[in-house]
mmCIF file of C-alpha atoms in Angstrom:
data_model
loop_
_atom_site.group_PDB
_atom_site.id
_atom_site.type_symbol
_atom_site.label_atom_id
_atom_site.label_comp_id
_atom_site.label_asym_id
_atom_site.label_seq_id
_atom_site.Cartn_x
_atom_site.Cartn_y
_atom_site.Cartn_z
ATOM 1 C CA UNK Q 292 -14.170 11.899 -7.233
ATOM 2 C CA UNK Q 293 -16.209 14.025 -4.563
ATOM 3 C CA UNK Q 294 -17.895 10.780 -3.369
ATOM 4 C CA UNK Q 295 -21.725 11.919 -3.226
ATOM 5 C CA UNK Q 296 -23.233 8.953 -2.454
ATOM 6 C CA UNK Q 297 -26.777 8.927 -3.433
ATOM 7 C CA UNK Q 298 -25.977 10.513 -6.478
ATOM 8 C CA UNK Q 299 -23.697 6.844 -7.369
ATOM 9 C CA UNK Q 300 -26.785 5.023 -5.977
ATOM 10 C CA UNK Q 301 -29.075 6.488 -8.551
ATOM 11 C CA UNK Q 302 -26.377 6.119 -11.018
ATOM 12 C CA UNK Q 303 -25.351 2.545 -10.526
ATOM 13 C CA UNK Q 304 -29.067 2.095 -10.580
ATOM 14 C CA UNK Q 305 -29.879 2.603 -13.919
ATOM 15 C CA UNK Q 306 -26.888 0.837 -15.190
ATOM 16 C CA UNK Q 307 -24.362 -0.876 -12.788
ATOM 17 C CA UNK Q 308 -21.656 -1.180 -15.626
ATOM 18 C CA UNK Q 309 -20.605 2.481 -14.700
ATOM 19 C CA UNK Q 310 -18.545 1.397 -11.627
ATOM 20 C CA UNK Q 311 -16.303 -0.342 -14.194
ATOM 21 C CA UNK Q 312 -16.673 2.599 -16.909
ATOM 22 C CA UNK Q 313 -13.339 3.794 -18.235
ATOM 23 C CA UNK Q 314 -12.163 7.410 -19.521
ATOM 24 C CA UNK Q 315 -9.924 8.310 -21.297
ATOM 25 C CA UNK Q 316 -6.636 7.134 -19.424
ATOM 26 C CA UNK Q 317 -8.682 4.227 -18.719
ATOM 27 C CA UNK Q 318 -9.508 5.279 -14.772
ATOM 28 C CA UNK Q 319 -13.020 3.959 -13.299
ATOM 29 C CA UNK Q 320 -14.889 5.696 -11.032
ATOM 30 C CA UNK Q 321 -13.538 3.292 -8.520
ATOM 31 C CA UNK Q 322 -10.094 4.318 -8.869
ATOM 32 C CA UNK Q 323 -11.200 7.725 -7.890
ATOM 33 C CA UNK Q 324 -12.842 6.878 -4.509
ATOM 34 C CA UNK Q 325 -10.304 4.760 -4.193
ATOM 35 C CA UNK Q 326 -7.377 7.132 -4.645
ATOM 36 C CA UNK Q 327 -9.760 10.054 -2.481
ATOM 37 C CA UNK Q 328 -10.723 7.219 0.297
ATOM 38 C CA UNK Q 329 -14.244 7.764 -0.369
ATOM 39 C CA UNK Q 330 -15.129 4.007 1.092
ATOM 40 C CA UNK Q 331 -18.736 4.235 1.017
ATOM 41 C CA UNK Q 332 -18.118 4.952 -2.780
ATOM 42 C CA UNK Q 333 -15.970 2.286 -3.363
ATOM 43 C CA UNK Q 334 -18.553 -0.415 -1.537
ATOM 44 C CA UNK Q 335 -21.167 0.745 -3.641
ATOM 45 C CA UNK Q 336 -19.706 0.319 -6.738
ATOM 46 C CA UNK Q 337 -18.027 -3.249 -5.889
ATOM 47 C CA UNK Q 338 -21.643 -4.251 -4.749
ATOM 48 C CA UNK Q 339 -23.095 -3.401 -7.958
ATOM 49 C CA UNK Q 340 -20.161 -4.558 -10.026
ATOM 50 C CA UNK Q 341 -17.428 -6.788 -7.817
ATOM 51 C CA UNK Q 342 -15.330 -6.871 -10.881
ATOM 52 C CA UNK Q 343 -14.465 -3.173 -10.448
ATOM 53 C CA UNK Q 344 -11.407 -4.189 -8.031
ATOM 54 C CA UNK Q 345 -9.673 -5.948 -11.108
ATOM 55 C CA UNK Q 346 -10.129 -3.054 -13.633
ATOM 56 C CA UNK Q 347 -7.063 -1.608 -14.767
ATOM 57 C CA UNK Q 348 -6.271 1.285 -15.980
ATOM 58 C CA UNK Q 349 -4.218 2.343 -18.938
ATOM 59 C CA UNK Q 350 -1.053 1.783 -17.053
ATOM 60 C CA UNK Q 351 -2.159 -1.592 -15.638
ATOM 61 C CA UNK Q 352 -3.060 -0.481 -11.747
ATOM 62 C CA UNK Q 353 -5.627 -1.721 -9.688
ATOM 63 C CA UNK Q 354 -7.711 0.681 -7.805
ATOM 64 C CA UNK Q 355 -6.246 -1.175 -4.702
ATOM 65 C CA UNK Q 356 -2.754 0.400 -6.159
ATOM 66 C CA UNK Q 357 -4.057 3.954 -6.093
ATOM 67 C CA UNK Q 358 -5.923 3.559 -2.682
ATOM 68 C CA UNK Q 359 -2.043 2.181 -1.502
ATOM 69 C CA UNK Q 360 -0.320 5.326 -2.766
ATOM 70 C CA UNK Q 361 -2.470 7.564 -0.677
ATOM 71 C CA UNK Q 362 -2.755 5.428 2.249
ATOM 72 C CA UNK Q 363 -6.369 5.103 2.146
ATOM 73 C CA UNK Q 364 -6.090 1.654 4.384
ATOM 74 C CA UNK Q 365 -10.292 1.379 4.805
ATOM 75 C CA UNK Q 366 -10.720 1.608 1.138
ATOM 76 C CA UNK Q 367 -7.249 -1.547 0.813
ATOM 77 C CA UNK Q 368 -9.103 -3.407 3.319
ATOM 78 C CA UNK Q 369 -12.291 -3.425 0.841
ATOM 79 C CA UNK Q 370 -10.314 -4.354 -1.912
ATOM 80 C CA UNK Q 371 -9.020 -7.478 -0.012
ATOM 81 C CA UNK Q 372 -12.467 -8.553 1.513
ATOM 82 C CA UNK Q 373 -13.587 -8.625 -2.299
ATOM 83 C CA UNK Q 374 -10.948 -9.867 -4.278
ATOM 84 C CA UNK Q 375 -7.524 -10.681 -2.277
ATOM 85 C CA UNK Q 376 -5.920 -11.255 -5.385
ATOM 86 C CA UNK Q 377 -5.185 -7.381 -6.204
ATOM 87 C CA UNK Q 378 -2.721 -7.430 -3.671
ATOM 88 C CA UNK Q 379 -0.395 -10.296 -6.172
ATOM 89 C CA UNK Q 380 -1.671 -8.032 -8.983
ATOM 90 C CA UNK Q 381 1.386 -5.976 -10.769
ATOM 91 C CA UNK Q 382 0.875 -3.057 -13.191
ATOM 92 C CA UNK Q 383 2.574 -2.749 -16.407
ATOM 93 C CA UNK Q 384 5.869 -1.356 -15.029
ATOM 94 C CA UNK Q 385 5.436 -4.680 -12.149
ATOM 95 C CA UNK Q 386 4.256 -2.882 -9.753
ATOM 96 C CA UNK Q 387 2.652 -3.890 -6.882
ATOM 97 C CA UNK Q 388 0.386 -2.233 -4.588
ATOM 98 C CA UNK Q 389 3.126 -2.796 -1.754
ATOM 99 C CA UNK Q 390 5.230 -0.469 -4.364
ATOM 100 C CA UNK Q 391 3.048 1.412 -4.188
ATOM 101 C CA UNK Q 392 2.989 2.163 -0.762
ATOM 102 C CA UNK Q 393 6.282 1.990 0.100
ATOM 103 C CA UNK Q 394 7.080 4.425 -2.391
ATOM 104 C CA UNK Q 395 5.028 7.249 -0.595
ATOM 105 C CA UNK Q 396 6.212 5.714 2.915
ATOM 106 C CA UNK Q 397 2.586 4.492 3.982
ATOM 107 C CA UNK Q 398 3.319 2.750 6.557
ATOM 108 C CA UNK Q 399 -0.206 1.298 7.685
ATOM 109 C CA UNK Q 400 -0.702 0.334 4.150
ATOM 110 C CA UNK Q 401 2.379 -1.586 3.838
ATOM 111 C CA UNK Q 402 1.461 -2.973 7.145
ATOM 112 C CA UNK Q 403 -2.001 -4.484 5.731
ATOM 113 C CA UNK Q 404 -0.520 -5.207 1.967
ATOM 114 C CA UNK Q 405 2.336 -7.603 3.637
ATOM 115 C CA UNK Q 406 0.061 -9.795 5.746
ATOM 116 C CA UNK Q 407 -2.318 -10.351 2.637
ATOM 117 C CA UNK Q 408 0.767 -11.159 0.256
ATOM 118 C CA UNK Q 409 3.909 -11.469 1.676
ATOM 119 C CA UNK Q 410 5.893 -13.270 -1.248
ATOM 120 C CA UNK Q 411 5.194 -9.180 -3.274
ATOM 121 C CA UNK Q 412 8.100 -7.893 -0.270
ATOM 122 C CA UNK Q 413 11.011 -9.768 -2.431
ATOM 123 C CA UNK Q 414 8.946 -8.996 -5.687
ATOM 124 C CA UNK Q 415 10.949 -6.492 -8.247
ATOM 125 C CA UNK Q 416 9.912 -3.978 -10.488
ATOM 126 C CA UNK Q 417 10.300 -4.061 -14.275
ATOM 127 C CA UNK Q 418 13.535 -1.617 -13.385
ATOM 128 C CA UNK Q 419 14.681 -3.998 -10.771
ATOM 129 C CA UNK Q 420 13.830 -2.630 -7.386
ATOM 130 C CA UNK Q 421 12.154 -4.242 -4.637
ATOM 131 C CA UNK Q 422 9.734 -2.369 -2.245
ATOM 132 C CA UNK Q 423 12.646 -1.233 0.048
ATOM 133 C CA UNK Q 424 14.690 0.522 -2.751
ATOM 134 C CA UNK Q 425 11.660 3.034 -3.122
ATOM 135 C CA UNK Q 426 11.213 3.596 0.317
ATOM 136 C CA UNK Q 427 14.946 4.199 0.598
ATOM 137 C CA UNK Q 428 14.826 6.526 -2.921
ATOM 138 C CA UNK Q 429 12.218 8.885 -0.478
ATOM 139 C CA UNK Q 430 14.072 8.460 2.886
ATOM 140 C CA UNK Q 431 10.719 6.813 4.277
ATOM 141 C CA UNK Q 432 12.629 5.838 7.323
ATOM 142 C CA UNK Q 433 9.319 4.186 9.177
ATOM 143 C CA UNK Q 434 8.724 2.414 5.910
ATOM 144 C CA UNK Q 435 12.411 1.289 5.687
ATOM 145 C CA UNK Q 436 12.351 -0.329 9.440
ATOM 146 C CA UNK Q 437 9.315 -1.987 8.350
ATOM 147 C CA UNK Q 438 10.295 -3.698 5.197
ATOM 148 C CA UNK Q 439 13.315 -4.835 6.870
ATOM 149 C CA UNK Q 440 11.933 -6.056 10.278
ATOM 150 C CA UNK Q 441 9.785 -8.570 7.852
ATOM 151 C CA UNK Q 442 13.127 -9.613 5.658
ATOM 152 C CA UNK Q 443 16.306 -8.340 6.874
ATOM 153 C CA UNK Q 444 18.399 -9.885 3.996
ATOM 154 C CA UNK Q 445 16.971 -6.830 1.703
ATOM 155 C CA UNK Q 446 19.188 -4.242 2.894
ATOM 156 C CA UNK Q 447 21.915 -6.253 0.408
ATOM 157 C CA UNK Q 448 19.392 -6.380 -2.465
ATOM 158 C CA UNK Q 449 20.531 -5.250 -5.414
ATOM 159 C CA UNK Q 450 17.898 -3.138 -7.770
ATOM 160 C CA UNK Q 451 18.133 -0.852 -10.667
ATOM 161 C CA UNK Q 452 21.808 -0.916 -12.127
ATOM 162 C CA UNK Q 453 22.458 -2.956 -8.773
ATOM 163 C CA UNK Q 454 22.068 -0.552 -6.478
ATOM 164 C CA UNK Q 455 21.217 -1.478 -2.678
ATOM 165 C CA UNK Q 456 18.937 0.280 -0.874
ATOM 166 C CA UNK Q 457 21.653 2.053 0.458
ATOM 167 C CA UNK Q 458 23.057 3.774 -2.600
ATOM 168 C CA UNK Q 459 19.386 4.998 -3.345
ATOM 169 C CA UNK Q 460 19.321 6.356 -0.211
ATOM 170 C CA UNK Q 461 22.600 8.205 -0.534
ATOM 171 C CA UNK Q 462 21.656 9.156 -3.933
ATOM 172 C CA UNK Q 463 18.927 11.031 -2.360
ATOM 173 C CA UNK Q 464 20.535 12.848 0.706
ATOM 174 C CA UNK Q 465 18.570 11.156 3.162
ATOM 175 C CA UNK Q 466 20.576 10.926 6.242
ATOM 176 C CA UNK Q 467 18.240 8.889 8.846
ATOM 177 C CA UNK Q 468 17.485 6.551 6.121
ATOM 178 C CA UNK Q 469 21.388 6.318 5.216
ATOM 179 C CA UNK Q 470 21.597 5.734 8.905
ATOM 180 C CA UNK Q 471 18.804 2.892 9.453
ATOM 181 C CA UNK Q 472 20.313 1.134 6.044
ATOM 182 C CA UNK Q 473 23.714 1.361 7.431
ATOM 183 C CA UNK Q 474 22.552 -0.683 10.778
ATOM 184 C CA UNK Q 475 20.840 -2.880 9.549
ATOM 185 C CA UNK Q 476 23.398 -4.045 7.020
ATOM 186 C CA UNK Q 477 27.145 -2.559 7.680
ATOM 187 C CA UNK Q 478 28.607 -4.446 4.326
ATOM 188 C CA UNK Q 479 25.987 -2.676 2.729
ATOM 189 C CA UNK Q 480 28.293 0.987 3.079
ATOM 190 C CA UNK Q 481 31.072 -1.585 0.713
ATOM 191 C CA UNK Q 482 28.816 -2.835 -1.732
ATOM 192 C CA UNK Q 483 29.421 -1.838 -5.132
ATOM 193 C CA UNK Q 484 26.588 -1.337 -7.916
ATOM 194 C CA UNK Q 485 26.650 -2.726 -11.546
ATOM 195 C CA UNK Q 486 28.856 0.536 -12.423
ATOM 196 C CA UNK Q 487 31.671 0.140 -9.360
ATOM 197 C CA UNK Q 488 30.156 2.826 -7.453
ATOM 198 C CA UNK Q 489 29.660 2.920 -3.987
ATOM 199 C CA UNK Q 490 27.093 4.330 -1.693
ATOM 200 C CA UNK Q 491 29.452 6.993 -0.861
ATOM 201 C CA UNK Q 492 30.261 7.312 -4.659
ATOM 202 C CA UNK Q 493 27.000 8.256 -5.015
ATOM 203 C CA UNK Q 494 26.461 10.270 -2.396
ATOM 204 C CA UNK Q 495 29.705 12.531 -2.958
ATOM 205 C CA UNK Q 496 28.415 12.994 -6.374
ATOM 206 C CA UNK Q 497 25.429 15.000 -5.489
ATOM 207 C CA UNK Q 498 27.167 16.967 -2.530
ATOM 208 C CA UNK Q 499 24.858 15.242 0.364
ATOM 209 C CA UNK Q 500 27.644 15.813 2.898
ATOM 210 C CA UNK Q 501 25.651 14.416 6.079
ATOM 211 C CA UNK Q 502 25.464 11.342 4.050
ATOM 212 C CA UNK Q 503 28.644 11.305 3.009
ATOM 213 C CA UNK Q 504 30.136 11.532 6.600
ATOM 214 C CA UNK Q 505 27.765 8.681 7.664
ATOM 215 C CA UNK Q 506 29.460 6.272 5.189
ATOM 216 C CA UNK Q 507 32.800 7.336 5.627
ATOM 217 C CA UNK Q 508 32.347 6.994 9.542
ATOM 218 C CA UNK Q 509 31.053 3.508 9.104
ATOM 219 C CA UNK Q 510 33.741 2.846 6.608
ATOM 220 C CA UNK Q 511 36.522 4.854 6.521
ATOM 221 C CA UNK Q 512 38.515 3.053 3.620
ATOM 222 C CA UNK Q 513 35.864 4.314 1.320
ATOM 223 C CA UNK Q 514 37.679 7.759 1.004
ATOM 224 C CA UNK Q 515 39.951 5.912 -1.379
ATOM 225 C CA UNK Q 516 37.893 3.102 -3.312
ATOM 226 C CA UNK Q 517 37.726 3.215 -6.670
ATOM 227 C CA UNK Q 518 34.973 3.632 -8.202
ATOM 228 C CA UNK Q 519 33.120 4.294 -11.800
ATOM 229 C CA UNK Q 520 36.033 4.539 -14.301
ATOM 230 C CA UNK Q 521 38.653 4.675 -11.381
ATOM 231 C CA UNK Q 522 37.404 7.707 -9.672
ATOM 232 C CA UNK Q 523 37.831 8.404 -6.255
ATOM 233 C CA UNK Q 524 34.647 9.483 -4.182
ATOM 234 C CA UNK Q 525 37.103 13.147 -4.156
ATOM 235 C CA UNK Q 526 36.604 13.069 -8.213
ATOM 236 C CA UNK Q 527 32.927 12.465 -8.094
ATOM 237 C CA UNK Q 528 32.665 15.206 -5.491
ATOM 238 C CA UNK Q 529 34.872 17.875 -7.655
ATOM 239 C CA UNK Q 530 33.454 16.735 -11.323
ATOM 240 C CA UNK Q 531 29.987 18.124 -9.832
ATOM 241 C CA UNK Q 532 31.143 21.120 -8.174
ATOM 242 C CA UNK Q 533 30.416 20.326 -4.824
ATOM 243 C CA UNK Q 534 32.647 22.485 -2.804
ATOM 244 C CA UNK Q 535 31.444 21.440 0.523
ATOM 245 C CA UNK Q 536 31.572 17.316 0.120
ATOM 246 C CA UNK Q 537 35.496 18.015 -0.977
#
């Protein structure tokens, strides 16, 4: 965790099995440099055991996973000089490192994870989403321009319950990413999910009002679509209380 290095030197001395020693949620050491970007750490312990970069945890990631969630791009670019398969590797939930990233809206991460395996961009989770969906759910705009300029057809991707990356954006309130989603894929603000909803469904329904004026100015005949059970973006808005989207 603290990355003291000759202390892991002396360590991995006397047995070199440690670097791929588990506790009880099944973490290595390397997943902790990895995760705190302590490089040196990391090189140390794939040197004395290389298989360290495929040792999962309880939950099936990679320490290349946790190093993508953080951003720790010196430590990803270790993992893929000694095994560029942990960048195809998915977790449990089928996650990918590139999920990983573009979850927490690391952009230089995503940057490195897409060159060393693009075909994980059009990959979905166990749930159903793609990278861009959880880049959209956080309003990672940088992330979002990204993941698009490499495969502009996912802006129309449905995910979880069919959502695009637009309703997940919506869901969430986040205006520049509504507004990036919305560019890139107009049709996108007409797209219904798997329950009839659309983005500004969603949006009305938890009162995100900059969002909500967003769709309707890219779509005005959305102020009267039905949508889950019949109900009007107005019924969403009012069943929730949200004085100011009505």
């Amino acid at each position: 965790i603290e990355g003291h290095i000759g202390v892991i030197e002396v360590l991995l001395a006397a047995d070199p099995h440690l670097a791929v020693a588990k506790d009880g949620t099944g973490t290595t050491p390397c997943h902790w440099a990895a995760s705190k970007g302590h490089v040196a750490a990391v090189e140390r312990m794939l040197a004395a055991a290389p298989a360290a970069a495929l040792a999962a945890d309880d939950d099936g990631d990679l320490p290349i996973q946790d190093a993508a969630s953080e951003g720790r791009v010196e430590v990803i670019d270790r993992f893929l000089a000694a095994a560029p398969v942990t960048a195809a590797v998915p977790n449990r939930d089928g996650w990918f490192a590139l999920h990983s990233a573009a979850e927490e809206g690391e952009t230089a991460a995503l940057r490195r994870l897409l060159a060393a395996e693009p075909s994980t961009l059009r990959q979905a989770t166990n749930s159903g989403d793609l990278a861009i969906h959880l880049a959209a759910s956080n309003g990672h705009v940088d992330a979002i321009t990204l993941l698009l300029t490499a495969a502009p057809d996912t802006a129309m991707a449905g995910g979880w319950q069919g959502s695009l990356p637009l309703h997940t954006a919506a869901e969430g309130g986040h205006t520049e990413a509504v507004r990036s989603l919305l560019a890139a894929a107009p049709a996108a603000a007409r797209a219904a999910d798997s329950e009839g909803d659309l983005p500004i469904h969603v949006a009305a329904r938890n009162g995100h009002v900059d969002a909500i004026t967003l769709l309707l100015t890219a779509a005005p005949d959305t102020a009267m679509a039905a949508g889950c059970r019949g109900g009007l973006p107005l019924h969403q808005a009012a069943v929730e209380g949200h004085a100011a989207a009505v």
